[in-house]
Amino acid sequence: MDSLGYSSQLLSLLFLFFSISASATPFNIPRLGVGTTRRTWQHDQPQTTSSSSDTEDFKTFYYTQPLDHFNYRPDSYTTFQQRYLINSKYWGGADSNAPIFAYLGAEESLDVDFSIIGFLNDNALQFKALQLYIEHRFYGKSIPSGSMKEALKNESTRGYFNSAQALADYAAVLLHVKKNLSAENSPVIVIGGSYGGMLAAWFRLKYPHIVLGSLASSAPILYFEGIAPQVGYYSIVTKDFKETSQSCYETIRQSWAEIDRVASTPHGLSTLSKRFNTCGQLNTSDDLKDYLDSIITSAAQYNHPPEYPVSVICRAIDGAAVGNDTLGQIYAGVVADKGNQSCYDVNEFNYPTETNEGWKWQKCSEMVMPIGHDSNGSMFPPSPFNLNEFINDCKSLYGVQPRPHWVTTYYGGRVCSSKLFLYDDSFGAN
Ligand SMILES: *[C@@H]1O[C@H](CO)[C@@H](O)[C@H](O)[C@H]1NC(C)=O
Ligand SMILES: *[C@@H]1O[C@H](CO)[C@@H](O)[C@H](O)[C@H]1NC(C)=O
Ligand SMILES: *[C@@H]1O[C@H](CO)[C@@H](O)[C@H](O)[C@H]1NC(C)=O
Ligand SMILES: *[C@@H]1O[C@H](CO)[C@@H](O)[C@H](O)[C@H]1NC(C)=O
Ligand SMILES: *[C@@H]1O[C@H](CO)[C@@H](O)[C@H](O)[C@H]1NC(C)=O
Ligand SMILES: *[C@@H]1O[C@H](CO)[C@@H](O)[C@H](O)[C@H]1NC(C)=O
């Protein structure tokens, strides 16, 4: 099977984790990845997007969705328009009970997803499948009121921005589409990646009468406190670099203290700004460390052929060893990863994009994942996940106490285990 999405643009979609280097706020990471905070690859094409569908094969629809599937209060009957797209190019039709592949949208507009998620289109011909892409509520064209920013300000409705409601949306759209196409006997397979993969797994557990199967790609469904022993996200990032090059790992490991040392000297921040060619003057050494943290973690998370960004970074760091100090080597790694830019924007991963803002709410209200710098063998400075700090940050942002996922969701069934997130052969390669 091919990858879920083979294009490197997919990156943005999977940017699920951000964390922090040494600073206090848990929200300043990439867009991880989830950070559209998105990783851009303009400098290292060529792209392999051929497997995704052509835009003209898609038809756009809107479904009138109740804001609240689970209560009977007056405002539960408020509705919004939810976008979905259908590509029936390869569909064998209802008469032959040909299947439906349904992509469950995640923390991103479908505008990005549908053209780059290769998995459905790659397999649709063989299975004569209908392709259906459903946008997640509150993203893209499926926002109940105006923009993401406005929707998150609206205290009476933002509580409906959660995974249980999103799953119920998907159930409603799937039933509607099947009925409309008289395809009641067509089996449905739901598909998602990262957070969307978590949704796909949960969907099969919660709505087994609607879907025959579920493909959850790189879905960290057990990465919640109290559910399974945690494999540290940053330990895996460290392992990736260490396996690629021991000396590269050592250089990165030493660089944080070196940055702090230089920052504490007179005009230290100005020196660092010059050495890293930052677009604006650094205000704290965390500005730089968080930026480097984001580059390093997204390289590991999306260590995707043909570029293999971890190798690219390490080759540059190791290659600059002679004649450069630690900071010069790290800067060489930045240039290799980001390309030759006139300057480097250390805020690149933190802009308030729709994905960053929406996912911040989701992390704060429900998707509380204990991601921190563990101290054991990590090349990052120790900074373990601190739940109380996290909760306090969320309270100050939204004025509400998070009600984390392990309380609210459904682990009654047996959850099949899932690879933890980082790119590996089973996730992506042909
Ligand atoms: C909040 O959203 C609801 C539903 O879209 C809308 O009726 C209401 O006017 C919004 N409130 C504010 C303060 O924008
Ligand atoms: C539902 O069926 C009607 C009439 O057959 C058609 O015009 C419409 O586009 C269909 N909608 C979807 C979502 O397939
Ligand atoms: C430092 O602070 C100034 C003033 O608030 C701001 O304009 C600038 O963007 C900040 N620099 C960085 C790198 O964030
Ligand atoms: C230092 O590293 C840069 C890459 O950033 C490289 O171009 C340069 O040749 C290195 N300096 C020396 C003296 O090797
Ligand atoms: C980087 O770009 C500048 C112009 O923007 C150019 O002068 C320089 O030669 C480039 N460096 C490399 C290594 O390509
Ligand atoms: C630290 O890492 C080592 C080797 O990776 C492992 O054997 C050990 O159990 C770890 N210790 C803790 C406290 O996690």
JSON list of N, CA, C and O in Angstrom, two decimals, residues 197-206 214 216 219-224 227-228 405 409-419:
[
{"chain": "A", "resi": 197, "resn": "GLY", "atom": "N", "xyz": [-6.19, 10.20, 12.29]},
{"chain": "A", "resi": 197, "resn": "GLY", "atom": "CA", "xyz": [-6.09, 8.76, 12.47]},
{"chain": "A", "resi": 197, "resn": "GLY", "atom": "C", "xyz": [-6.69, 8.33, 13.80]},
{"chain": "A", "resi": 197, "resn": "GLY", "atom": "O", "xyz": [-7.32, 7.26, 13.90]},
{"chain": "A", "resi": 198, "resn": "MET", "atom": "N", "xyz": [-6.51, 9.17, 14.79]},
{"chain": "A", "resi": 198, "resn": "MET", "atom": "CA", "xyz": [-7.15, 8.88, 16.07]},
{"chain": "A", "resi": 198, "resn": "MET", "atom": "C", "xyz": [-8.66, 8.88, 15.89]},
{"chain": "A", "resi": 198, "resn": "MET", "atom": "O", "xyz": [-9.37, 7.99, 16.37]},
{"chain": "A", "resi": 199, "resn": "LEU", "atom": "N", "xyz": [-9.15, 9.87, 15.14]},
{"chain": "A", "resi": 199, "resn": "LEU", "atom": "CA", "xyz": [-10.59, 9.93, 14.88]},
{"chain": "A", "resi": 199, "resn": "LEU", "atom": "C", "xyz": [-11.05, 8.68, 14.13]},
{"chain": "A", "resi": 199, "resn": "LEU", "atom": "O", "xyz": [-12.11, 8.12, 14.43]},
{"chain": "A", "resi": 200, "resn": "ALA", "atom": "N", "xyz": [-10.24, 8.24, 13.17]},
{"chain": "A", "resi": 200, "resn": "ALA", "atom": "CA", "xyz": [-10.63, 7.06, 12.40]},
{"chain": "A", "resi": 200, "resn": "ALA", "atom": "C", "xyz": [-10.73, 5.83, 13.30]},
{"chain": "A", "resi": 200, "resn": "ALA", "atom": "O", "xyz": [-11.68, 5.03, 13.20]},
{"chain": "A", "resi": 201, "resn": "ALA", "atom": "N", "xyz": [-9.77, 5.67, 14.21]},
{"chain": "A", "resi": 201, "resn": "ALA", "atom": "CA", "xyz": [-9.80, 4.53, 15.12]},
{"chain": "A", "resi": 201, "resn": "ALA", "atom": "C", "xyz": [-11.02, 4.61, 16.04]},
{"chain": "A", "resi": 201, "resn": "ALA", "atom": "O", "xyz": [-11.75, 3.63, 16.22]},
{"chain": "A", "resi": 202, "resn": "TRP", "atom": "N", "xyz": [-11.23, 5.79, 16.59]},
{"chain": "A", "resi": 202, "resn": "TRP", "atom": "CA", "xyz": [-12.37, 5.94, 17.50]},
{"chain": "A", "resi": 202, "resn": "TRP", "atom": "C", "xyz": [-13.70, 5.77, 16.76]},
{"chain": "A", "resi": 202, "resn": "TRP", "atom": "O", "xyz": [-14.67, 5.28, 17.32]},
{"chain": "A", "resi": 203, "resn": "PHE", "atom": "N", "xyz": [-13.72, 6.18, 15.50]},
{"chain": "A", "resi": 203, "resn": "PHE", "atom": "CA", "xyz": [-14.96, 6.08, 14.74]},
{"chain": "A", "resi": 203, "resn": "PHE", "atom": "C", "xyz": [-15.38, 4.62, 14.60]},
{"chain": "A", "resi": 203, "resn": "PHE", "atom": "O", "xyz": [-16.55, 4.27, 14.76]},
{"chain": "A", "resi": 204, "resn": "ARG", "atom": "N", "xyz": [-14.41, 3.79, 14.32]},
{"chain": "A", "resi": 204, "resn": "ARG", "atom": "CA", "xyz": [-14.73, 2.36, 14.15]},
{"chain": "A", "resi": 204, "resn": "ARG", "atom": "C", "xyz": [-15.21, 1.76, 15.48]},
{"chain": "A", "resi": 204, "resn": "ARG", "atom": "O", "xyz": [-16.09, 0.89, 15.50]},
{"chain": "A", "resi": 205, "resn": "LEU", "atom": "N", "xyz": [-14.63, 2.24, 16.59]},
{"chain": "A", "resi": 205, "resn": "LEU", "atom": "CA", "xyz": [-15.08, 1.75, 17.89]},
{"chain": "A", "resi": 205, "resn": "LEU", "atom": "C", "xyz": [-16.49, 2.21, 18.22]},
{"chain": "A", "resi": 205, "resn": "LEU", "atom": "O", "xyz": [-17.30, 1.46, 18.75]},
{"chain": "A", "resi": 206, "resn": "LYS", "atom": "N", "xyz": [-16.75, 3.47, 17.89]},
{"chain": "A", "resi": 206, "resn": "LYS", "atom": "CA", "xyz": [-18.00, 4.05, 18.35]},
{"chain": "A", "resi": 206, "resn": "LYS", "atom": "C", "xyz": [-19.15, 3.84, 17.37]},
{"chain": "A", "resi": 206, "resn": "LYS", "atom": "O", "xyz": [-20.31, 3.80, 17.78]},
{"chain": "A", "resi": 214, "resn": "SER", "atom": "N", "xyz": [-11.20, 0.70, 9.40]},
{"chain": "A", "resi": 214, "resn": "SER", "atom": "CA", "xyz": [-10.63, 2.00, 9.69]},
{"chain": "A", "resi": 214, "resn": "SER", "atom": "C", "xyz": [-9.13, 1.92, 9.51]},
{"chain": "A", "resi": 214, "resn": "SER", "atom": "O", "xyz": [-8.50, 0.94, 9.93]},
{"chain": "A", "resi": 216, "resn": "ALA", "atom": "N", "xyz": [-5.87, 3.92, 10.57]},
{"chain": "A", "resi": 216, "resn": "ALA", "atom": "CA", "xyz": [-5.36, 5.01, 11.42]},
{"chain": "A", "resi": 216, "resn": "ALA", "atom": "C", "xyz": [-3.87, 5.09, 11.22]},
{"chain": "A", "resi": 216, "resn": "ALA", "atom": "O", "xyz": [-3.11, 4.28, 11.74]},
{"chain": "A", "resi": 219, "resn": "ALA", "atom": "N", "xyz": [-1.15, 7.38, 14.22]},
{"chain": "A", "resi": 219, "resn": "ALA", "atom": "CA", "xyz": [-2.14, 7.95, 15.14]},
{"chain": "A", "resi": 219, "resn": "ALA", "atom": "C", "xyz": [-1.75, 7.64, 16.59]},
{"chain": "A", "resi": 219, "resn": "ALA", "atom": "O", "xyz": [-1.78, 6.50, 17.00]},
{"chain": "A", "resi": 220, "resn": "PRO", "atom": "N", "xyz": [-1.39, 8.66, 17.35]},
{"chain": "A", "resi": 220, "resn": "PRO", "atom": "CA", "xyz": [-0.94, 8.43, 18.72]},
{"chain": "A", "resi": 220, "resn": "PRO", "atom": "C", "xyz": [-2.11, 8.24, 19.69]},
{"chain": "A", "resi": 220, "resn": "PRO", "atom": "O", "xyz": [-2.26, 9.00, 20.65]},
{"chain": "A", "resi": 221, "resn": "ILE", "atom": "N", "xyz": [-2.91, 7.23, 19.43]},
{"chain": "A", "resi": 221, "resn": "ILE", "atom": "CA", "xyz": [-4.14, 7.09, 20.20]},
{"chain": "A", "resi": 221, "resn": "ILE", "atom": "C", "xyz": [-3.90, 6.75, 21.67]},
{"chain": "A", "resi": 221, "resn": "ILE", "atom": "O", "xyz": [-4.79, 6.91, 22.48]},
{"chain": "A", "resi": 222, "resn": "LEU", "atom": "N", "xyz": [-2.73, 6.28, 21.99]},
{"chain": "A", "resi": 222, "resn": "LEU", "atom": "CA", "xyz": [-2.48, 5.95, 23.40]},
{"chain": "A", "resi": 222, "resn": "LEU", "atom": "C", "xyz": [-1.64, 6.99, 24.10]},
{"chain": "A", "resi": 222, "resn": "LEU", "atom": "O", "xyz": [-1.22, 6.79, 25.23]},
{"chain": "A", "resi": 223, "resn": "TYR", "atom": "N", "xyz": [-1.37, 8.11, 23.42]},
{"chain": "A", "resi": 223, "resn": "TYR", "atom": "CA", "xyz": [-0.46, 9.10, 24.00]},
{"chain": "A", "resi": 223, "resn": "TYR", "atom": "C", "xyz": [-1.21, 10.03, 24.94]},
{"chain": "A", "resi": 223, "resn": "TYR", "atom": "O", "xyz": [-1.25, 11.25, 24.75]},
{"chain": "A", "resi": 224, "resn": "PHE", "atom": "N", "xyz": [-1.85, 9.45, 25.93]},
{"chain": "A", "resi": 224, "resn": "PHE", "atom": "CA", "xyz": [-2.55, 10.24, 26.95]},
{"chain": "A", "resi": 224, "resn": "PHE", "atom": "C", "xyz": [-2.17, 9.69, 28.31]},
{"chain": "A", "resi": 224, "resn": "PHE", "atom": "O", "xyz": [-1.94, 8.49, 28.46]},
{"chain": "A", "resi": 227, "resn": "ILE", "atom": "N", "xyz": [-3.19, 6.14, 30.20]},
{"chain": "A", "resi": 227, "resn": "ILE", "atom": "CA", "xyz": [-3.69, 5.13, 29.27]},
{"chain": "A", "resi": 227, "resn": "ILE", "atom": "C", "xyz": [-2.62, 4.10, 28.95]},
{"chain": "A", "resi": 227, "resn": "ILE", "atom": "O", "xyz": [-2.86, 2.91, 28.98]},
{"chain": "A", "resi": 228, "resn": "ALA", "atom": "N", "xyz": [-1.44, 4.54, 28.65]},
{"chain": "A", "resi": 228, "resn": "ALA", "atom": "CA", "xyz": [-0.37, 3.61, 28.36]},
{"chain": "A", "resi": 228, "resn": "ALA", "atom": "C", "xyz": [0.93, 4.26, 28.81]},
{"chain": "A", "resi": 228, "resn": "ALA", "atom": "O", "xyz": [1.01, 5.48, 28.87]},
{"chain": "A", "resi": 405, "resn": "HIS", "atom": "N", "xyz": [-8.82, 14.32, 27.59]},
{"chain": "A", "resi": 405, "resn": "HIS", "atom": "CA", "xyz": [-9.31, 13.21, 26.82]},
{"chain": "A", "resi": 405, "resn": "HIS", "atom": "C", "xyz": [-9.53, 11.93, 27.60]},
{"chain": "A", "resi": 405, "resn": "HIS", "atom": "O", "xyz": [-10.46, 11.19, 27.34]},
{"chain": "A", "resi": 409, "resn": "THR", "atom": "N", "xyz": [-13.32, 10.23, 26.85]},
{"chain": "A", "resi": 409, "resn": "THR", "atom": "CA", "xyz": [-13.52, 9.40, 25.68]},
{"chain": "A", "resi": 409, "resn": "THR", "atom": "C", "xyz": [-13.57, 7.92, 25.98]},
{"chain": "A", "resi": 409, "resn": "THR", "atom": "O", "xyz": [-13.62, 7.50, 27.11]},
{"chain": "A", "resi": 410, "resn": "TYR", "atom": "N", "xyz": [-13.59, 7.18, 25.00]},
{"chain": "A", "resi": 410, "resn": "TYR", "atom": "CA", "xyz": [-14.10, 5.84, 24.94]},
{"chain": "A", "resi": 410, "resn": "TYR", "atom": "C", "xyz": [-12.98, 4.85, 24.75]},
{"chain": "A", "resi": 410, "resn": "TYR", "atom": "O", "xyz": [-12.55, 4.61, 23.64]},
{"chain": "A", "resi": 411, "resn": "TYR", "atom": "N", "xyz": [-12.50, 4.34, 25.82]},
{"chain": "A", "resi": 411, "resn": "TYR", "atom": "CA", "xyz": [-11.51, 3.29, 25.69]},
{"chain": "A", "resi": 411, "resn": "TYR", "atom": "C", "xyz": [-12.07, 1.97, 26.15]},
{"chain": "A", "resi": 411, "resn": "TYR", "atom": "O", "xyz": [-11.35, 1.11, 26.62]},
{"chain": "A", "resi": 412, "resn": "GLY", "atom": "N", "xyz": [-13.36, 1.83, 26.04]},
{"chain": "A", "resi": 412, "resn": "GLY", "atom": "CA", "xyz": [-13.98, 0.59, 26.46]},
{"chain": "A", "resi": 412, "resn": "GLY", "atom": "C", "xyz": [-13.56, -0.57, 25.59]},
{"chain": "A", "resi": 412, "resn": "GLY", "atom": "O", "xyz": [-13.25, -1.65, 26.07]},
{"chain": "A", "resi": 413, "resn": "GLY", "atom": "N", "xyz": [-13.51, -0.32, 24.30]},
{"chain": "A", "resi": 413, "resn": "GLY", "atom": "CA", "xyz": [-13.17, -1.40, 23.38]},
{"chain": "A", "resi": 413, "resn": "GLY", "atom": "C", "xyz": [-11.69, -1.65, 23.37]},
{"chain": "A", "resi": 413, "resn": "GLY", "atom": "O", "xyz": [-10.92, -0.99, 24.04]},
{"chain": "A", "resi": 414, "resn": "ARG", "atom": "N", "xyz": [-11.30, -2.63, 22.62]},
{"chain": "A", "resi": 414, "resn": "ARG", "atom": "CA", "xyz": [-9.87, -2.87, 22.48]},
{"chain": "A", "resi": 414, "resn": "ARG", "atom": "C", "xyz": [-9.34, -1.95, 21.41]},
{"chain": "A", "resi": 414, "resn": "ARG", "atom": "O", "xyz": [-9.81, -1.97, 20.28]},
{"chain": "A", "resi": 415, "resn": "VAL", "atom": "N", "xyz": [-8.38, -1.17, 21.76]},
{"chain": "A", "resi": 415, "resn": "VAL", "atom": "CA", "xyz": [-7.81, -0.25, 20.79]},
{"chain": "A", "resi": 415, "resn": "VAL", "atom": "C", "xyz": [-6.56, -0.90, 20.23]},
{"chain": "A", "resi": 415, "resn": "VAL", "atom": "O", "xyz": [-5.67, -1.27, 20.97]},
{"chain": "A", "resi": 416, "resn": "CYS", "atom": "N", "xyz": [-6.54, -1.04, 18.95]},
{"chain": "A", "resi": 416, "resn": "CYS", "atom": "CA", "xyz": [-5.35, -1.64, 18.39]},
{"chain": "A", "resi": 416, "resn": "CYS", "atom": "C", "xyz": [-4.21, -0.66, 18.51]},
{"chain": "A", "resi": 416, "resn": "CYS", "atom": "O", "xyz": [-4.40, 0.55, 18.47]},
{"chain": "A", "resi": 417, "resn": "SER", "atom": "N", "xyz": [-3.03, -1.17, 18.68]},
{"chain": "A", "resi": 417, "resn": "SER", "atom": "CA", "xyz": [-1.94, -0.26, 18.94]},
{"chain": "A", "resi": 417, "resn": "SER", "atom": "C", "xyz": [-1.52, 0.41, 17.64]},
{"chain": "A", "resi": 417, "resn": "SER", "atom": "O", "xyz": [-1.83, -0.04, 16.55]},
{"chain": "A", "resi": 418, "resn": "SER", "atom": "N", "xyz": [-0.87, 1.48, 17.77]},
{"chain": "A", "resi": 418, "resn": "SER", "atom": "CA", "xyz": [-0.59, 2.30, 16.61]},
{"chain": "A", "resi": 418, "resn": "SER", "atom": "C", "xyz": [0.83, 2.81, 16.72]},
{"chain": "A", "resi": 418, "resn": "SER", "atom": "O", "xyz": [1.30, 3.08, 17.79]},
{"chain": "A", "resi": 419, "resn": "LYS", "atom": "N", "xyz": [1.48, 2.91, 15.62]},
{"chain": "A", "resi": 419, "resn": "LYS", "atom": "CA", "xyz": [2.85, 3.42, 15.65]},
{"chain": "A", "resi": 419, "resn": "LYS", "atom": "C", "xyz": [2.84, 4.85, 16.14]},
{"chain": "A", "resi": 419, "resn": "LYS", "atom": "O", "xyz": [1.95, 5.62, 15.80]}
]
